[in-house]
mmCIF file of C-alpha atoms in Angstrom:
data_model
loop_
_atom_site.group_PDB
_atom_site.id
_atom_site.type_symbol
_atom_site.label_atom_id
_atom_site.label_comp_id
_atom_site.label_asym_id
_atom_site.label_seq_id
_atom_site.Cartn_x
_atom_site.Cartn_y
_atom_site.Cartn_z
ATOM 1 C CA SER A 1 -0.014 -0.036 -0.006
ATOM 2 C CA ALA A 2 0.940 3.666 -0.298
ATOM 3 C CA VAL A 3 0.237 6.444 2.113
ATOM 4 C CA ILE A 4 -0.292 9.909 0.452
ATOM 5 C CA SER A 5 -0.105 13.296 1.849
ATOM 6 C CA GLN A 6 -1.510 16.753 0.590
ATOM 7 C CA LYS A 7 -0.565 20.215 1.306
ATOM 8 C CA PRO A 8 -2.186 22.260 1.865
ATOM 9 C CA SER A 9 -5.273 20.602 3.613
ATOM 10 C CA ARG A 10 -7.513 23.629 2.977
ATOM 11 C CA ASP A 11 -7.171 27.095 1.527
ATOM 12 C CA ILE A 12 -9.318 30.268 0.955
ATOM 13 C CA CYS A 13 -8.292 32.085 -2.206
ATOM 14 C CA GLN A 14 -9.435 35.233 -3.987
ATOM 15 C CA ARG A 15 -10.720 35.212 -7.478
ATOM 16 C CA GLY A 16 -8.183 35.663 -10.110
ATOM 17 C CA THR A 17 -5.302 34.015 -8.099
ATOM 18 C CA SER A 18 -3.755 30.625 -8.517
ATOM 19 C CA LEU A 19 -3.034 27.719 -6.024
ATOM 20 C CA THR A 20 -0.679 24.990 -6.351
ATOM 21 C CA ILE A 21 -1.545 21.736 -4.499
ATOM 22 C CA GLN A 22 1.286 19.249 -3.583
ATOM 23 C CA CYS A 23 0.780 15.481 -3.347
ATOM 24 C CA GLN A 24 3.524 13.246 -1.781
ATOM 25 C CA VAL A 25 3.575 9.473 -1.780
ATOM 26 C CA ASP A 26 5.661 7.489 0.748
ATOM 27 C CA SER A 27 6.817 5.022 -1.891
ATOM 28 C CA GLN A 28 7.550 5.165 -5.621
ATOM 29 C CA VAL A 29 4.363 4.662 -7.674
ATOM 30 C CA THR A 30 3.650 4.329 -11.485
ATOM 31 C CA MET A 31 0.585 6.173 -11.702
ATOM 32 C CA MET A 32 -0.750 9.292 -10.150
ATOM 33 C CA PHE A 33 -3.995 10.819 -10.568
ATOM 34 C CA TRP A 34 -5.899 14.068 -9.587
ATOM 35 C CA TYR A 35 -9.546 14.323 -8.907
ATOM 36 C CA ARG A 36 -12.016 17.117 -8.142
ATOM 37 C CA GLN A 37 -15.092 16.655 -5.840
ATOM 38 C CA GLN A 38 -17.347 19.583 -6.250
ATOM 39 C CA PRO A 39 -19.977 20.312 -3.575
ATOM 40 C CA GLY A 40 -22.729 17.489 -3.428
ATOM 41 C CA GLN A 41 -21.099 15.643 -6.480
ATOM 42 C CA SER A 42 -18.950 12.872 -7.094
ATOM 43 C CA LEU A 43 -15.243 12.716 -7.643
ATOM 44 C CA THR A 44 -14.321 13.431 -11.241
ATOM 45 C CA LEU A 45 -10.853 12.598 -12.611
ATOM 46 C CA ILE A 46 -9.022 15.606 -13.808
ATOM 47 C CA ALA A 47 -5.823 13.918 -15.282
ATOM 48 C CA THR A 48 -3.315 11.521 -15.125
ATOM 49 C CA ALA A 49 0.111 12.769 -13.917
ATOM 50 C CA ASN A 50 2.666 11.280 -16.199
ATOM 51 C CA GLN A 51 6.429 11.218 -14.879
ATOM 52 C CA GLY A 52 8.725 12.949 -17.401
ATOM 53 C CA SER A 53 6.006 13.972 -19.736
ATOM 54 C CA GLU A 54 2.776 16.130 -20.033
ATOM 55 C CA ALA A 55 -0.306 14.938 -18.146
ATOM 56 C CA THR A 56 -3.186 13.370 -19.885
ATOM 57 C CA TYR A 57 -6.381 15.287 -19.205
ATOM 58 C CA GLU A 58 -9.880 14.134 -19.128
ATOM 59 C CA SER A 59 -12.741 15.775 -21.342
ATOM 60 C CA GLY A 60 -13.573 19.113 -19.960
ATOM 61 C CA PHE A 61 -10.227 19.865 -18.143
ATOM 62 C CA VAL A 62 -7.202 21.764 -19.865
ATOM 63 C CA ILE A 63 -3.708 22.238 -19.238
ATOM 64 C CA ASP A 64 -3.750 25.981 -19.007
ATOM 65 C CA LYS A 65 -6.309 25.819 -16.230
ATOM 66 C CA PHE A 66 -4.841 22.763 -14.456
ATOM 67 C CA PRO A 67 -1.234 22.684 -15.190
ATOM 68 C CA ILE A 68 0.262 19.514 -13.541
ATOM 69 C CA SER A 69 3.876 18.692 -12.725
ATOM 70 C CA ARG A 70 5.283 15.224 -11.916
ATOM 71 C CA PRO A 71 9.026 15.379 -11.561
ATOM 72 C CA ASN A 72 9.623 12.022 -10.035
ATOM 73 C CA LEU A 73 7.821 8.912 -9.004
ATOM 74 C CA THR A 74 6.751 10.072 -5.561
ATOM 75 C CA PHE A 75 5.598 13.811 -6.102
ATOM 76 C CA SER A 76 3.209 15.513 -8.040
ATOM 77 C CA THR A 77 1.650 19.120 -8.090
ATOM 78 C CA LEU A 78 -1.683 20.522 -9.331
ATOM 79 C CA THR A 79 -2.200 24.141 -10.026
ATOM 80 C CA VAL A 80 -5.671 25.757 -10.299
ATOM 81 C CA SER A 81 -5.078 28.846 -12.299
ATOM 82 C CA ASN A 82 -7.101 31.993 -12.529
ATOM 83 C CA MET A 83 -9.500 30.764 -10.044
ATOM 84 C CA SER A 84 -13.197 31.666 -9.800
ATOM 85 C CA PRO A 85 -15.938 30.599 -7.250
ATOM 86 C CA GLU A 86 -16.882 27.714 -9.490
ATOM 87 C CA ASP A 87 -13.400 26.071 -8.764
ATOM 88 C CA SER A 88 -14.490 25.663 -5.027
ATOM 89 C CA SER A 89 -14.063 21.958 -4.500
ATOM 90 C CA ILE A 90 -12.033 19.358 -2.681
ATOM 91 C CA TYR A 91 -9.064 18.297 -4.853
ATOM 92 C CA LEU A 92 -7.626 14.665 -4.352
ATOM 93 C CA CYS A 93 -4.627 13.065 -5.346
ATOM 94 C CA SER A 94 -4.493 9.254 -5.869
ATOM 95 C CA ALA A 95 -1.851 6.745 -6.779
ATOM 96 C CA ALA A 96 -1.639 3.156 -8.135
ATOM 97 C CA ASP A 97 1.630 1.222 -7.967
ATOM 98 C CA ARG A 98 1.235 -0.271 -11.570
ATOM 99 C CA PRO A 99 -0.810 0.461 -14.711
ATOM 100 C CA HIS A 100 -4.164 -1.314 -15.187
ATOM 101 C CA THR A 101 -4.339 -2.176 -11.425
ATOM 102 C CA ASP A 102 -7.733 -1.877 -9.880
ATOM 103 C CA THR A 103 -6.393 -0.508 -6.451
ATOM 104 C CA GLN A 104 -5.868 3.125 -6.049
ATOM 105 C CA TYR A 105 -4.758 5.040 -2.730
ATOM 106 C CA PHE A 106 -6.098 8.367 -2.103
ATOM 107 C CA GLY A 107 -4.768 11.312 -0.259
ATOM 108 C CA PRO A 108 -6.878 13.185 2.354
ATOM 109 C CA GLY A 109 -7.784 15.983 -0.031
ATOM 110 C CA THR A 110 -7.360 19.795 -0.242
ATOM 111 C CA ARG A 111 -10.591 21.832 0.435
ATOM 112 C CA LEU A 112 -10.456 25.051 -1.833
ATOM 113 C CA THR A 113 -12.659 27.902 -1.281
ATOM 114 C CA VAL A 114 -12.619 30.698 -3.719
ATOM 115 C CA LEU A 115 -14.147 34.086 -2.875
ATOM 116 C CA GLY B 1 -20.941 6.349 -20.752
ATOM 117 C CA ASN B 2 -20.355 4.880 -17.355
ATOM 118 C CA SER B 3 -22.194 6.103 -14.097
ATOM 119 C CA VAL B 4 -22.909 5.097 -10.547
ATOM 120 C CA THR B 5 -25.916 5.996 -8.437
ATOM 121 C CA GLN B 6 -26.009 5.825 -4.740
ATOM 122 C CA MET B 7 -28.683 6.363 -2.201
ATOM 123 C CA GLU B 8 -28.872 9.943 -0.730
ATOM 124 C CA GLY B 9 -27.546 10.572 2.792
ATOM 125 C CA PRO B 10 -27.131 11.137 5.434
ATOM 126 C CA VAL B 11 -28.117 7.854 6.812
ATOM 127 C CA THR B 12 -28.570 7.960 10.636
ATOM 128 C CA LEU B 13 -28.707 4.702 12.544
ATOM 129 C CA SER B 14 -28.381 3.577 16.127
ATOM 130 C CA GLU B 15 -25.455 1.384 17.147
ATOM 131 C CA GLU B 16 -25.942 -2.220 16.201
ATOM 132 C CA ALA B 17 -28.639 -1.609 13.701
ATOM 133 C CA PHE B 18 -28.401 -3.149 10.147
ATOM 134 C CA LEU B 19 -26.923 -1.085 7.375
ATOM 135 C CA THR B 20 -27.856 -1.207 3.538
ATOM 136 C CA ILE B 21 -26.408 1.411 1.357
ATOM 137 C CA ASN B 22 -27.726 0.932 -2.151
ATOM 138 C CA CYS B 23 -25.496 1.394 -5.396
ATOM 139 C CA THR B 24 -26.459 0.599 -8.998
ATOM 140 C CA TYR B 25 -24.369 1.150 -12.051
ATOM 141 C CA THR B 26 -24.398 1.682 -15.847
ATOM 142 C CA ALA B 27 -21.374 0.478 -17.584
ATOM 143 C CA THR B 28 -20.186 -0.916 -20.918
ATOM 144 C CA GLY B 29 -18.439 -4.271 -20.665
ATOM 145 C CA TYR B 30 -17.882 -5.916 -17.339
ATOM 146 C CA PRO B 31 -16.633 -3.466 -14.682
ATOM 147 C CA SER B 32 -15.049 -4.101 -11.312
ATOM 148 C CA LEU B 33 -16.858 -2.823 -8.396
ATOM 149 C CA PHE B 34 -15.698 -0.988 -5.423
ATOM 150 C CA TRP B 35 -16.673 0.418 -1.975
ATOM 151 C CA TYR B 36 -14.449 3.244 -0.695
ATOM 152 C CA VAL B 37 -14.790 4.700 2.612
ATOM 153 C CA GLN B 38 -13.681 8.276 3.831
ATOM 154 C CA TYR B 39 -13.400 8.795 7.604
ATOM 155 C CA PRO B 40 -13.434 12.285 8.895
ATOM 156 C CA GLY B 41 -10.227 14.303 7.945
ATOM 157 C CA GLU B 42 -8.696 11.281 5.880
ATOM 158 C CA GLY B 43 -8.422 10.028 2.333
ATOM 159 C CA LEU B 44 -10.627 7.496 0.633
ATOM 160 C CA GLN B 45 -9.635 3.951 1.631
ATOM 161 C CA LEU B 46 -10.422 0.881 -0.382
ATOM 162 C CA LEU B 47 -13.254 -1.043 1.756
ATOM 163 C CA LEU B 48 -13.964 -3.979 -0.471
ATOM 164 C CA LYS B 49 -14.073 -4.982 -4.280
ATOM 165 C CA ALA B 50 -15.491 -7.500 -6.475
ATOM 166 C CA THR B 51 -14.404 -8.167 -9.943
ATOM 167 C CA LYS B 52 -16.976 -10.479 -11.723
ATOM 168 C CA ALA B 53 -20.521 -11.211 -11.472
ATOM 169 C CA ASP B 54 -21.781 -13.065 -8.257
ATOM 170 C CA ASP B 55 -18.514 -12.243 -6.361
ATOM 171 C CA LYS B 56 -18.907 -11.086 -2.725
ATOM 172 C CA GLY B 57 -16.410 -8.671 -1.449
ATOM 173 C CA SER B 58 -16.084 -8.350 2.270
ATOM 174 C CA ASN B 59 -13.962 -6.502 4.989
ATOM 175 C CA LYS B 60 -14.363 -5.131 8.526
ATOM 176 C CA GLY B 61 -17.981 -6.759 8.638
ATOM 177 C CA PHE B 62 -19.091 -5.078 5.501
ATOM 178 C CA GLU B 63 -20.353 -7.192 2.428
ATOM 179 C CA ALA B 64 -21.462 -6.260 -0.968
ATOM 180 C CA THR B 65 -22.287 -8.766 -3.899
ATOM 181 C CA TYR B 66 -21.782 -8.010 -7.458
ATOM 182 C CA ARG B 67 -25.317 -8.511 -9.041
ATOM 183 C CA LYS B 68 -25.088 -8.381 -12.719
ATOM 184 C CA GLU B 69 -28.723 -9.087 -13.483
ATOM 185 C CA THR B 70 -29.802 -6.013 -11.345
ATOM 186 C CA THR B 71 -26.462 -4.027 -12.098
ATOM 187 C CA SER B 72 -26.306 -3.588 -8.244
ATOM 188 C CA PHE B 73 -23.571 -3.586 -5.485
ATOM 189 C CA HIS B 74 -25.285 -2.721 -2.372
ATOM 190 C CA LEU B 75 -23.217 -2.468 0.778
ATOM 191 C CA GLU B 76 -24.306 -4.273 3.940
ATOM 192 C CA LYS B 77 -23.359 -4.759 7.602
ATOM 193 C CA GLY B 78 -25.226 -6.480 10.233
ATOM 194 C CA SER B 79 -24.444 -4.453 13.193
ATOM 195 C CA VAL B 80 -22.900 -0.838 12.550
ATOM 196 C CA GLN B 81 -20.531 0.701 15.336
ATOM 197 C CA VAL B 82 -20.209 4.628 16.049
ATOM 198 C CA SER B 83 -16.678 4.120 14.432
ATOM 199 C CA ASP B 84 -18.213 3.140 11.160
ATOM 200 C CA SER B 85 -19.347 6.776 10.717
ATOM 201 C CA ALA B 86 -17.901 7.904 7.527
ATOM 202 C CA VAL B 87 -18.663 8.700 3.902
ATOM 203 C CA TYR B 88 -19.075 5.815 1.594
ATOM 204 C CA PHE B 89 -18.441 6.011 -1.938
ATOM 205 C CA CYS B 90 -19.512 3.085 -4.719
ATOM 206 C CA ALA B 91 -17.218 3.127 -7.757
ATOM 207 C CA LEU B 92 -16.388 1.090 -10.923
ATOM 208 C CA LEU B 93 -13.712 0.602 -13.231
ATOM 209 C CA THR B 94 -13.824 -0.670 -16.985
ATOM 210 C CA GLY B 95 -11.487 -1.664 -19.523
ATOM 211 C CA GLY B 96 -8.489 -2.467 -17.678
ATOM 212 C CA GLY B 97 -7.786 1.234 -17.306
ATOM 213 C CA ASN B 98 -7.295 3.288 -14.108
ATOM 214 C CA LYS B 99 -10.236 5.680 -14.379
ATOM 215 C CA LEU B 100 -12.627 5.166 -11.491
ATOM 216 C CA THR B 101 -16.139 6.431 -11.881
ATOM 217 C CA PHE B 102 -17.666 7.296 -8.546
ATOM 218 C CA GLY B 103 -20.998 7.680 -7.060
ATOM 219 C CA THR B 104 -21.887 11.009 -5.168
ATOM 220 C CA GLY B 105 -21.080 9.292 -1.726
ATOM 221 C CA THR B 106 -23.399 8.407 1.157
ATOM 222 C CA GLN B 107 -22.893 9.970 4.638
ATOM 223 C CA LEU B 108 -23.410 7.419 7.508
ATOM 224 C CA LYS B 109 -23.930 8.657 10.946
ATOM 225 C CA VAL B 110 -24.009 5.967 13.798
ATOM 226 C CA GLU B 111 -25.262 7.073 17.182
ATOM 227 C CA LEU B 112 -25.126 5.512 20.571
#
């Protein structure tokens, strides 16, 4: 199994600013993912963070709005750019230790409020 | 596309009561099915899973059976405890990929 931590755990931000969320895994993992959970809704996959290359984004999510870095096998960041109140959500990082496995490990989430 | 529907919460029960949280799904192919649990202040944890029809996943006294004929994966526990208070998410995975499709989550509150 993998233990995942995220920073910050929560933040309140002003419209038009950007926030970078960090995700740290306690072991090397092949796959890392970023999810969004909007109020009252289910988790939605934003993108797969690829080590050493650009992230793979899901439909409806773009790199300019959600740039992602993954410099190594244990760390990733998600930036929420030019924020608006609609970006208020919980953002979760997850990891899988190999492709096509059915087990993902999740971080505690970052609760973002945009005023 | 794929989707998961869960019963809305919160569900409030007395300790030692029987728990059922309903989950139904729509998917192409033959998905794997999961229940995740999120305790207050913590990340989602895999509670149990089933990978084919009629499989029963079980863990910590919770059970769920993969019912292909009714496209359901209802979560049950015979006697809940206060420590079971959490949000429970039903999810599916198809096609050998890593993209999980989640339900909206059901909050369970267990009182003494």
